[in-house]
Every structure is written in C-alpha cells, then in structure tokens.
Short mmCIF file of C-alpha atoms in Angstrom, two decimals:
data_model
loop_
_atom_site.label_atom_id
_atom_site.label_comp_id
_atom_site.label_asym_id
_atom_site.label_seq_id
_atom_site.Cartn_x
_atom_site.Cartn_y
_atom_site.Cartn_z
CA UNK A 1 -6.74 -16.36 -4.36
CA UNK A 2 -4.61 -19.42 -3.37
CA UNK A 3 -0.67 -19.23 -2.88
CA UNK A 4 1.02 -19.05 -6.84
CA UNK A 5 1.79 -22.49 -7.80
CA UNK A 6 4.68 -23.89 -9.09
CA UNK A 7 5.28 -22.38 -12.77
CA UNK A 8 7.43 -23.13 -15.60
CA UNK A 9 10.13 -20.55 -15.57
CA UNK A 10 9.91 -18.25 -18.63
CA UNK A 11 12.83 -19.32 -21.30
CA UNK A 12 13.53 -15.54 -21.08
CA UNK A 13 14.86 -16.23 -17.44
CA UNK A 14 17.34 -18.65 -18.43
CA UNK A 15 20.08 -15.98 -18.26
CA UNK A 16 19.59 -14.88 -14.81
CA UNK A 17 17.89 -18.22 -13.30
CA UNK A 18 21.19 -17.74 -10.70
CA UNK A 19 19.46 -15.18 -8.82
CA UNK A 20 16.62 -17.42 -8.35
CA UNK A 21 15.52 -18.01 -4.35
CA UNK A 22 15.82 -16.28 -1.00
CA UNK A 23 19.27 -14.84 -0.46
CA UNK A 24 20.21 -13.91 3.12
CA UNK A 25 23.41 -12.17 4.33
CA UNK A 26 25.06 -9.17 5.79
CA UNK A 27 26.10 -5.47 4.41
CA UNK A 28 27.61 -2.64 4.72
CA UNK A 29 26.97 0.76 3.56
CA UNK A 30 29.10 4.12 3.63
CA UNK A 31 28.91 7.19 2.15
CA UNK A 32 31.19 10.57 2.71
CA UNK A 33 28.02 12.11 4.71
CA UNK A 34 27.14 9.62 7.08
CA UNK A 35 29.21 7.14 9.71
CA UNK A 36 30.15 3.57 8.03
CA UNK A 37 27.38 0.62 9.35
CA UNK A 38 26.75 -3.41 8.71
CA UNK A 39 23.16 -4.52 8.64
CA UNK A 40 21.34 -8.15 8.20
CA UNK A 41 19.53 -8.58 4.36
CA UNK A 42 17.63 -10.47 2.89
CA UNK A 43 16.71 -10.54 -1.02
CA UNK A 44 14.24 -12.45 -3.10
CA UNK A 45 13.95 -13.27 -6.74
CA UNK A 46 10.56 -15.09 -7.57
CA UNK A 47 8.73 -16.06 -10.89
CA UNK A 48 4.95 -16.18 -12.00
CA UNK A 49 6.36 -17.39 -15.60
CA UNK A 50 6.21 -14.07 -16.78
CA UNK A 51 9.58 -12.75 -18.18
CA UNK A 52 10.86 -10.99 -15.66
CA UNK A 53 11.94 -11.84 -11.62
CA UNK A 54 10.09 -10.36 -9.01
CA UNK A 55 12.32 -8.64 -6.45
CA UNK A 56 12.01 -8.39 -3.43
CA UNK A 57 14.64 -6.87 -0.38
CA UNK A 58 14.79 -6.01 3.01
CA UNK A 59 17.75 -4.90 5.87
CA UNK A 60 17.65 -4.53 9.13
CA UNK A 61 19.68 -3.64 12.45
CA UNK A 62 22.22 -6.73 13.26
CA UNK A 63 21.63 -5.91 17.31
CA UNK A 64 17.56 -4.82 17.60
CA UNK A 65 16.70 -6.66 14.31
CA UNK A 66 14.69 -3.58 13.55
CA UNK A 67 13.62 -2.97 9.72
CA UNK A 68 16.07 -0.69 8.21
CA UNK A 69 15.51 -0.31 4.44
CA UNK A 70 13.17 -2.56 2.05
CA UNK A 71 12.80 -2.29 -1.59
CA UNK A 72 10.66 -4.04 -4.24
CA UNK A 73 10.22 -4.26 -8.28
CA UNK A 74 10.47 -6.14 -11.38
CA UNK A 75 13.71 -7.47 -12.92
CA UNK A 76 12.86 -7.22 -16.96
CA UNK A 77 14.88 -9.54 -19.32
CA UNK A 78 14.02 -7.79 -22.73
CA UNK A 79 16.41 -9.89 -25.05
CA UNK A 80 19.81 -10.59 -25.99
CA UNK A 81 21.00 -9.90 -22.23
CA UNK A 82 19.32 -6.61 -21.98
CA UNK A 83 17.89 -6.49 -18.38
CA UNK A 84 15.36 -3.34 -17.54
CA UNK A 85 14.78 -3.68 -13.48
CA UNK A 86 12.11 -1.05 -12.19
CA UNK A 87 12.34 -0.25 -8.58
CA UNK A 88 10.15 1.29 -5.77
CA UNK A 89 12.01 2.21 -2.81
CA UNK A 90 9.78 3.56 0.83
CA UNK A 91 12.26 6.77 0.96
CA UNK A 92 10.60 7.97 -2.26
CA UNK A 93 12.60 6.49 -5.09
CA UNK A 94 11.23 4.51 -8.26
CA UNK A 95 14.10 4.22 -10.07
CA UNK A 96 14.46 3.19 -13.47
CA UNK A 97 17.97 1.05 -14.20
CA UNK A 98 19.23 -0.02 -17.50
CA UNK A 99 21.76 -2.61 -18.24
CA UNK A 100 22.94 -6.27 -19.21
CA UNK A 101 22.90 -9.69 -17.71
CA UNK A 102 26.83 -11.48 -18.56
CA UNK A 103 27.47 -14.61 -17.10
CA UNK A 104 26.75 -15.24 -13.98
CA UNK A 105 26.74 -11.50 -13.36
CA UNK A 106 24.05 -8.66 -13.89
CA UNK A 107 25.15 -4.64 -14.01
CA UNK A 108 22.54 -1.74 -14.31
CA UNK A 109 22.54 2.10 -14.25
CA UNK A 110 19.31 4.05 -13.71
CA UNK A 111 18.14 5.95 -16.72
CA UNK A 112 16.12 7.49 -14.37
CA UNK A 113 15.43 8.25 -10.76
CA UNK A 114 11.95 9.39 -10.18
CA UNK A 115 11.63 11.05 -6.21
CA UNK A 116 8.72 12.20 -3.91
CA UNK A 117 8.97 16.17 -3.25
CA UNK A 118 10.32 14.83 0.39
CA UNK A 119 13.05 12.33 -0.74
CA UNK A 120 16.63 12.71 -0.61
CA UNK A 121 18.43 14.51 -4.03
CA UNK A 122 19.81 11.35 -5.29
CA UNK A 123 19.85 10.97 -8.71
CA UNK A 124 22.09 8.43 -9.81
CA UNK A 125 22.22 4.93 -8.71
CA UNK A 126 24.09 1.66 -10.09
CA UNK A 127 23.52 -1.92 -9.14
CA UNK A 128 25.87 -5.26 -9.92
CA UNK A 129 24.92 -8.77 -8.58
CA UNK A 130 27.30 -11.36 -9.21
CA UNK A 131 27.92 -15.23 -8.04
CA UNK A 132 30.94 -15.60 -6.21
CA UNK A 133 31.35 -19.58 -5.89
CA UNK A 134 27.78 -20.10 -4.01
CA UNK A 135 27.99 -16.99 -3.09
CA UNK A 136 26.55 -14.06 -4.18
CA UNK A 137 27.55 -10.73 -3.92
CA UNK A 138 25.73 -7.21 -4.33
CA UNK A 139 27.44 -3.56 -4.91
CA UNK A 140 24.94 -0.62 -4.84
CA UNK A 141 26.92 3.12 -5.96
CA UNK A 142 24.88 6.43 -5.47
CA UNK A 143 25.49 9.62 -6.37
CA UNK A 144 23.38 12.57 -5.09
CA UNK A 145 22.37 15.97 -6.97
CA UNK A 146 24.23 15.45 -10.10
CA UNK A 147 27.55 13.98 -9.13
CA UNK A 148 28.69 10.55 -9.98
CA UNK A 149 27.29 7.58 -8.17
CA UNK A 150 30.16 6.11 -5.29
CA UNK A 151 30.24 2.81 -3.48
CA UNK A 152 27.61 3.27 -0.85
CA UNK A 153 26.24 -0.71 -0.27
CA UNK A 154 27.73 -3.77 -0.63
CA UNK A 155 26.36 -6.78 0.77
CA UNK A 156 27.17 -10.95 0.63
CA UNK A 157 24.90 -13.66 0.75
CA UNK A 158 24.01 -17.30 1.00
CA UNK A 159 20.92 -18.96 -0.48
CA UNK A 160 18.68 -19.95 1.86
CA UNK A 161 15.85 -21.77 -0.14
CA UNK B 1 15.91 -13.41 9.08
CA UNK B 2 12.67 -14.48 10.92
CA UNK B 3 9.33 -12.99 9.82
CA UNK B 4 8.54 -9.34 10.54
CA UNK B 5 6.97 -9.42 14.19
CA UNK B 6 3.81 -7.15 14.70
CA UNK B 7 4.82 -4.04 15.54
CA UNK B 8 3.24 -1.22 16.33
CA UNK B 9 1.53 1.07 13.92
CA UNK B 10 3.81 4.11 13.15
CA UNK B 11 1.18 7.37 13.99
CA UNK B 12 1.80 8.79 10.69
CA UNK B 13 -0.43 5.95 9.20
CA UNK B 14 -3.63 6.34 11.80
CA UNK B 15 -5.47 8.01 8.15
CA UNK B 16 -4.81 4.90 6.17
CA UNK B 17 -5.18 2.30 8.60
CA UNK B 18 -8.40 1.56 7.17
CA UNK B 19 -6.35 0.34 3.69
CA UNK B 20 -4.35 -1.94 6.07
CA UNK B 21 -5.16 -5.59 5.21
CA UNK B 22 -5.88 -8.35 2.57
CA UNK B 23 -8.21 -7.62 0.40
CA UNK B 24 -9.71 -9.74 -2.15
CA UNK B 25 -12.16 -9.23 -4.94
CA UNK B 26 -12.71 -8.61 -9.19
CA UNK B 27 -12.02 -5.55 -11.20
CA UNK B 28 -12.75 -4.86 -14.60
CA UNK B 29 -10.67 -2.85 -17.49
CA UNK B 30 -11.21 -1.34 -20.50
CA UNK B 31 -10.02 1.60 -22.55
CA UNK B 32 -10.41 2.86 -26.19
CA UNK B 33 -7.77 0.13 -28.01
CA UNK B 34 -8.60 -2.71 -26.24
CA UNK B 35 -11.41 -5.38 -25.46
CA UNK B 36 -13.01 -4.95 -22.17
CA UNK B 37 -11.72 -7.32 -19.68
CA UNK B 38 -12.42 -9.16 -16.16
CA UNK B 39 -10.06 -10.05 -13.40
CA UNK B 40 -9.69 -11.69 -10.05
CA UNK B 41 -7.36 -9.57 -8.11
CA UNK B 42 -6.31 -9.27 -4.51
CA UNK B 43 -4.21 -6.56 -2.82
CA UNK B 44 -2.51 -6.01 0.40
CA UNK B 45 -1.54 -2.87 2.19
CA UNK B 46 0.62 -3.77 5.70
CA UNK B 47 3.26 -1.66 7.14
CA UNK B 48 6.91 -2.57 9.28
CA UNK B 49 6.33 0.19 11.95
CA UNK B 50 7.66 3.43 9.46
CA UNK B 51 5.72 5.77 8.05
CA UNK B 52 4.49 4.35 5.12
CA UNK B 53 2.18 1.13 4.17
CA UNK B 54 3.64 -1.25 1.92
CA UNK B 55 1.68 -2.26 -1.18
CA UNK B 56 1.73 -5.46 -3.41
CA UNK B 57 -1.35 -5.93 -5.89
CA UNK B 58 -1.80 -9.04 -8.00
CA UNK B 59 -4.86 -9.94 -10.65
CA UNK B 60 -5.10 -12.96 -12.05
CA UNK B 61 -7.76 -14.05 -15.37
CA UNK B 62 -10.83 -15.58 -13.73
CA UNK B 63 -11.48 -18.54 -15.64
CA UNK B 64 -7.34 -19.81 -15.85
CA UNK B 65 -6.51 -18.09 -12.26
CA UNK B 66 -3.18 -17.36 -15.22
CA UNK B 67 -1.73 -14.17 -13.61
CA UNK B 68 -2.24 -11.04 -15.03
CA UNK B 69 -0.85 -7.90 -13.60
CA UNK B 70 1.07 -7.11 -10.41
CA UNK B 71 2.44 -4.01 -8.96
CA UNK B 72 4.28 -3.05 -5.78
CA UNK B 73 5.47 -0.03 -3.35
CA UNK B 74 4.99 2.30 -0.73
CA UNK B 75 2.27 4.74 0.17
CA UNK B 76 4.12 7.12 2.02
CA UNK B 77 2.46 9.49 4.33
CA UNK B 78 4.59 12.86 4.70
CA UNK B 79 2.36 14.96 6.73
CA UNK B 80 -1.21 16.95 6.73
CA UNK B 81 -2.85 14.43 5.26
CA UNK B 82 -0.25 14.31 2.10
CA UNK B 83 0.34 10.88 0.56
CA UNK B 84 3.03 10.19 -1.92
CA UNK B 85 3.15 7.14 -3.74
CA UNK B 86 6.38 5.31 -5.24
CA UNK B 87 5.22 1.89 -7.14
CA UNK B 88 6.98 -0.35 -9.53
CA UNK B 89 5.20 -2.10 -12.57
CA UNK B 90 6.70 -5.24 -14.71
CA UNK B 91 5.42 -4.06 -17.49
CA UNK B 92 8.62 -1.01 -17.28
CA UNK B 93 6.89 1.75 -15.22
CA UNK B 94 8.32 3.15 -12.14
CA UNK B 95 5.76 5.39 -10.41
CA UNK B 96 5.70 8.65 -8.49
CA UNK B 97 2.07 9.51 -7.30
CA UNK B 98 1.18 12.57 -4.73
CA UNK B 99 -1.89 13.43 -3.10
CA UNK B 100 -4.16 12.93 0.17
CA UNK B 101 -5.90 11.22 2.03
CA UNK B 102 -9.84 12.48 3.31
CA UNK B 103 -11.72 10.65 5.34
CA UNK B 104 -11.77 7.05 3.97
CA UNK B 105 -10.61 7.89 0.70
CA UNK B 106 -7.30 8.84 -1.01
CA UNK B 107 -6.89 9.88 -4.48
CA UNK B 108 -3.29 10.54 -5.82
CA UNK B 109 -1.90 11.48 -9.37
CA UNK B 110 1.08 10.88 -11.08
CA UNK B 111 4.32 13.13 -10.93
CA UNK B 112 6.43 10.93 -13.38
CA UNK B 113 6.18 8.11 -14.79
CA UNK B 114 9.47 6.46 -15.52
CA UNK B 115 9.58 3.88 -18.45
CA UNK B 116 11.88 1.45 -19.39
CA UNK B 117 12.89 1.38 -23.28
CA UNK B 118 10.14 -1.66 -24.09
CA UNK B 119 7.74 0.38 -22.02
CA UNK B 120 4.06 1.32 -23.37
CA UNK B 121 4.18 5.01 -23.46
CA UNK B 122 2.35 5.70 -20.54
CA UNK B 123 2.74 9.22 -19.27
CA UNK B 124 -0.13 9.65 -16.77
CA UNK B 125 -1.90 7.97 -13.89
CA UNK B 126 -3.93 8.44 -11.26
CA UNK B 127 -5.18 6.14 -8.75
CA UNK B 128 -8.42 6.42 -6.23
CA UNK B 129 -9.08 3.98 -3.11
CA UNK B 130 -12.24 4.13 -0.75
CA UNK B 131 -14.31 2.90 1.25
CA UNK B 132 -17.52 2.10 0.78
CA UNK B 133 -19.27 0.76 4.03
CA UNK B 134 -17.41 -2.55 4.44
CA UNK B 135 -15.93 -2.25 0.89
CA UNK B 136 -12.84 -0.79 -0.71
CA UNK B 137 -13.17 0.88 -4.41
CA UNK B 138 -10.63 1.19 -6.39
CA UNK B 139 -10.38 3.13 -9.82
CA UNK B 140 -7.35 3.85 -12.19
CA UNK B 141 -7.10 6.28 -14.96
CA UNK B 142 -4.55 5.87 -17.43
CA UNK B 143 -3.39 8.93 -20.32
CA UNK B 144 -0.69 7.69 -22.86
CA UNK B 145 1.23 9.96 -25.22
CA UNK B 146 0.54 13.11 -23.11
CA UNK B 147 -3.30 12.38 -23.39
CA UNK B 148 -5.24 13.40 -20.17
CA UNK B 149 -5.53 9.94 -18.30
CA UNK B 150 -9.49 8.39 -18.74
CA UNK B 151 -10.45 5.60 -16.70
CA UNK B 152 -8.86 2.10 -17.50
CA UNK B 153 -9.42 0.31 -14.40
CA UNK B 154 -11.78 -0.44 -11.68
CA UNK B 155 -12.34 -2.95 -8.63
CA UNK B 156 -14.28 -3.87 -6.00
CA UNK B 157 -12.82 -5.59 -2.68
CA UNK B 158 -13.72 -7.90 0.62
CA UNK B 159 -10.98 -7.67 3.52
CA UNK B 160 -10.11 -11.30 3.15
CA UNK B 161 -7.93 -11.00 6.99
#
C-alpha cells in the first residue's frame, strides 16, 4: 500500500478545515489529586476525503522527551455543525464526545466513556479547540466517578506543516 | 517534536511481540445484508516503550486503492496474559475489547461498544489475530441489535518490515 495521496477534502470538512495539519506546542495539566506539570504535544488532523478528520496526539516530558500520553480517533462532522469525535486513549478510555463545530471553534462532551476493568474511574470528559490568531488553543476538563468534569489540560500550539 | 526513537520493548509486551510490525495483505467481508466484498488492507502494531502496542488498520478497495475502512488504538496488556483493547472507528464506534493472549494468538471480545448518534447499531464484536507459520490471520465477528456477533470479516497478512 503506497503513502495516501493527496485527496480532495470532503465538503463536509469545510467547517473545521482550521484544524487541518500538524500542531505542535506545550501544556499543562492539573488536577486536585496530583502535582501541577507542563509537557511538549503534538496533534494531528488528517483527511482520506472521508467526512471526518483523523486525529491523532501525543505528549511527552519537556526535559527526557519521554512519551507521556498519546491518543487517537475520528473527528465526525454529521451536519449542520454537529461534530461526533470517537476516541481511543492507551490508559483504557474510548470515549464517545458529542458536540458542535462554531466558528473557528469546536466544543464536545462525552456521551460516553467506555474503560478497561484496569483504567482510572473517569467518566466525564469535555474537549474545546479554538484558533486564537494563528494560534490554536486546546482545554481538556475531567471529572472522575460521577462528579463534574474540571480543567485538567490545556495546551497552545503553532502549526507546523 | 522529532520522531519517536527506538526504544526498548516494555516486558509487558514480550507475548505480542510477534503482532509487532507492518503487515500487509487482503481480507474479505460479508454478512447477511450485504454483498460480499474484497479489500486490500494493511495494519501496523508498534509500541513507544509502555505497556501496550499501538494499533492503526487501514483497507482500501482493490481495484480504485479508494480507502475503505480504518481503525485505531491500543492493545493493552494488564497482566497474566490479559489483553484489553480500546479502539476508535470513523464510522461512530468507540471500542472496549478484553481477553488474552496464548501462544501466537489472541482473541478478545467486546465489553461496550460506544456509538455515536449516526452510528450503525452495533452492539457486539470480537476480534481474533494469529499466526500462522509466517502469516498473521485475522477474523472479526460482528452482532448488531443485541444479536450474537457472526463473522463479518476476515484477512490474511505478509510482515511488509
């Protein structure tokens, strides 16, 4: 199978053709359990003409440059700015998120958070991506066994292709 | 963000090392509603040093090389031979599989399915790999609607690197 060639981008894309391209940056993630800490990402939105972006993310340590967390699924536009974005995540998350695509801006909620007898209880999760100028920016809340999902990520980044 | 250097293989994976790879080959589907079909399809299992491989799968129609299907996620390896399985699908499905690994073989079956709104209603899966002398097998079953989940597809692979 040869490298995907160049393809016409679905007219369904249109609304969300911003997130396009390899976005690299820094974050930051807290939460009440654990100790506040910045981290190196990089995210990917891709195409096969289909109509929805393939996504693609990964983090790691600003001083080692060891992998930290990665993440990968399927950004669905379903019509009038209805966005359906299916996740798998290595710590034994595939999540489920629900929302809308406004602007130059995209908000989801999971509808559901499916999890691996050994994952973590989280069961809540929001996601927002929004341009900034050239830049764009990324806010990840969480909420674990029930309880509301809280700022835990936020991250800013330049395109880099 | 350079690419990932080779690192070493976490020893969690040592009983799916043999999945780790490119591997290239043709599949075929078919179920009850729909026309029997043919595909190229290539999939890749590698890993980032952490416990689990990461998966990406792509098929594409033979005659067009138009793609088809693609899938991605993590094969996560918790322990006494236990495998749990977290994979996203464009087509709305977000994926939690559990199950083993013996020998050269691991079969897993789904613990949810999560579905977007569009979503087929797809309720269970269950996935086998193995290896047969130099080749890797690969069958899917597929239930919808709370049906038990009958064989959908099935493919046939080369390591391609």
């Amino acid at each position: 199978m040869e490298p995907m060639i160049a393809t016409e981008l679905n007219p369904a894309l249109t609304p969300v053709s911003f997130l396009l391209g390899t976005w690299r940056g820094e974050g930051e993630g807290q939460y009440p359990s654990i100790k506040p800490f910045r981290y190196r990402e990089e995210i990917r939105f891709t195409h096969n003409g289909k109509p929805f972006l393939i996504y693609t993310q990964r983090t790691e340590a600003i001083d080692t440059g060891q992998p930290m967390h990665a993440e990968a699924g399927y950004m669905r536009l379903v019509g009038e700015g209805r966005v359906e974005f299916v996740i798998a995540q290595p710590i034994g998350y595939a999540e489920i998120s629900l929302g809308r695509v406004d602007g130059r801006r995209v908000d989801v909620e999971c509808a559901s958070v499916g999890r691996t007898p050994t994952a973590k209880p989280v069961t809540a999760i929001s996601r927002s991506f929004w341009m900034d100028g050239d830049t764009l920016r990324y806010e990840l809340k969480m909420g674990m066994e029930g309880n509301a999902a809280i700022r835990h990520l936020t991250g800013t980044f330049r395109r880099s292709d």
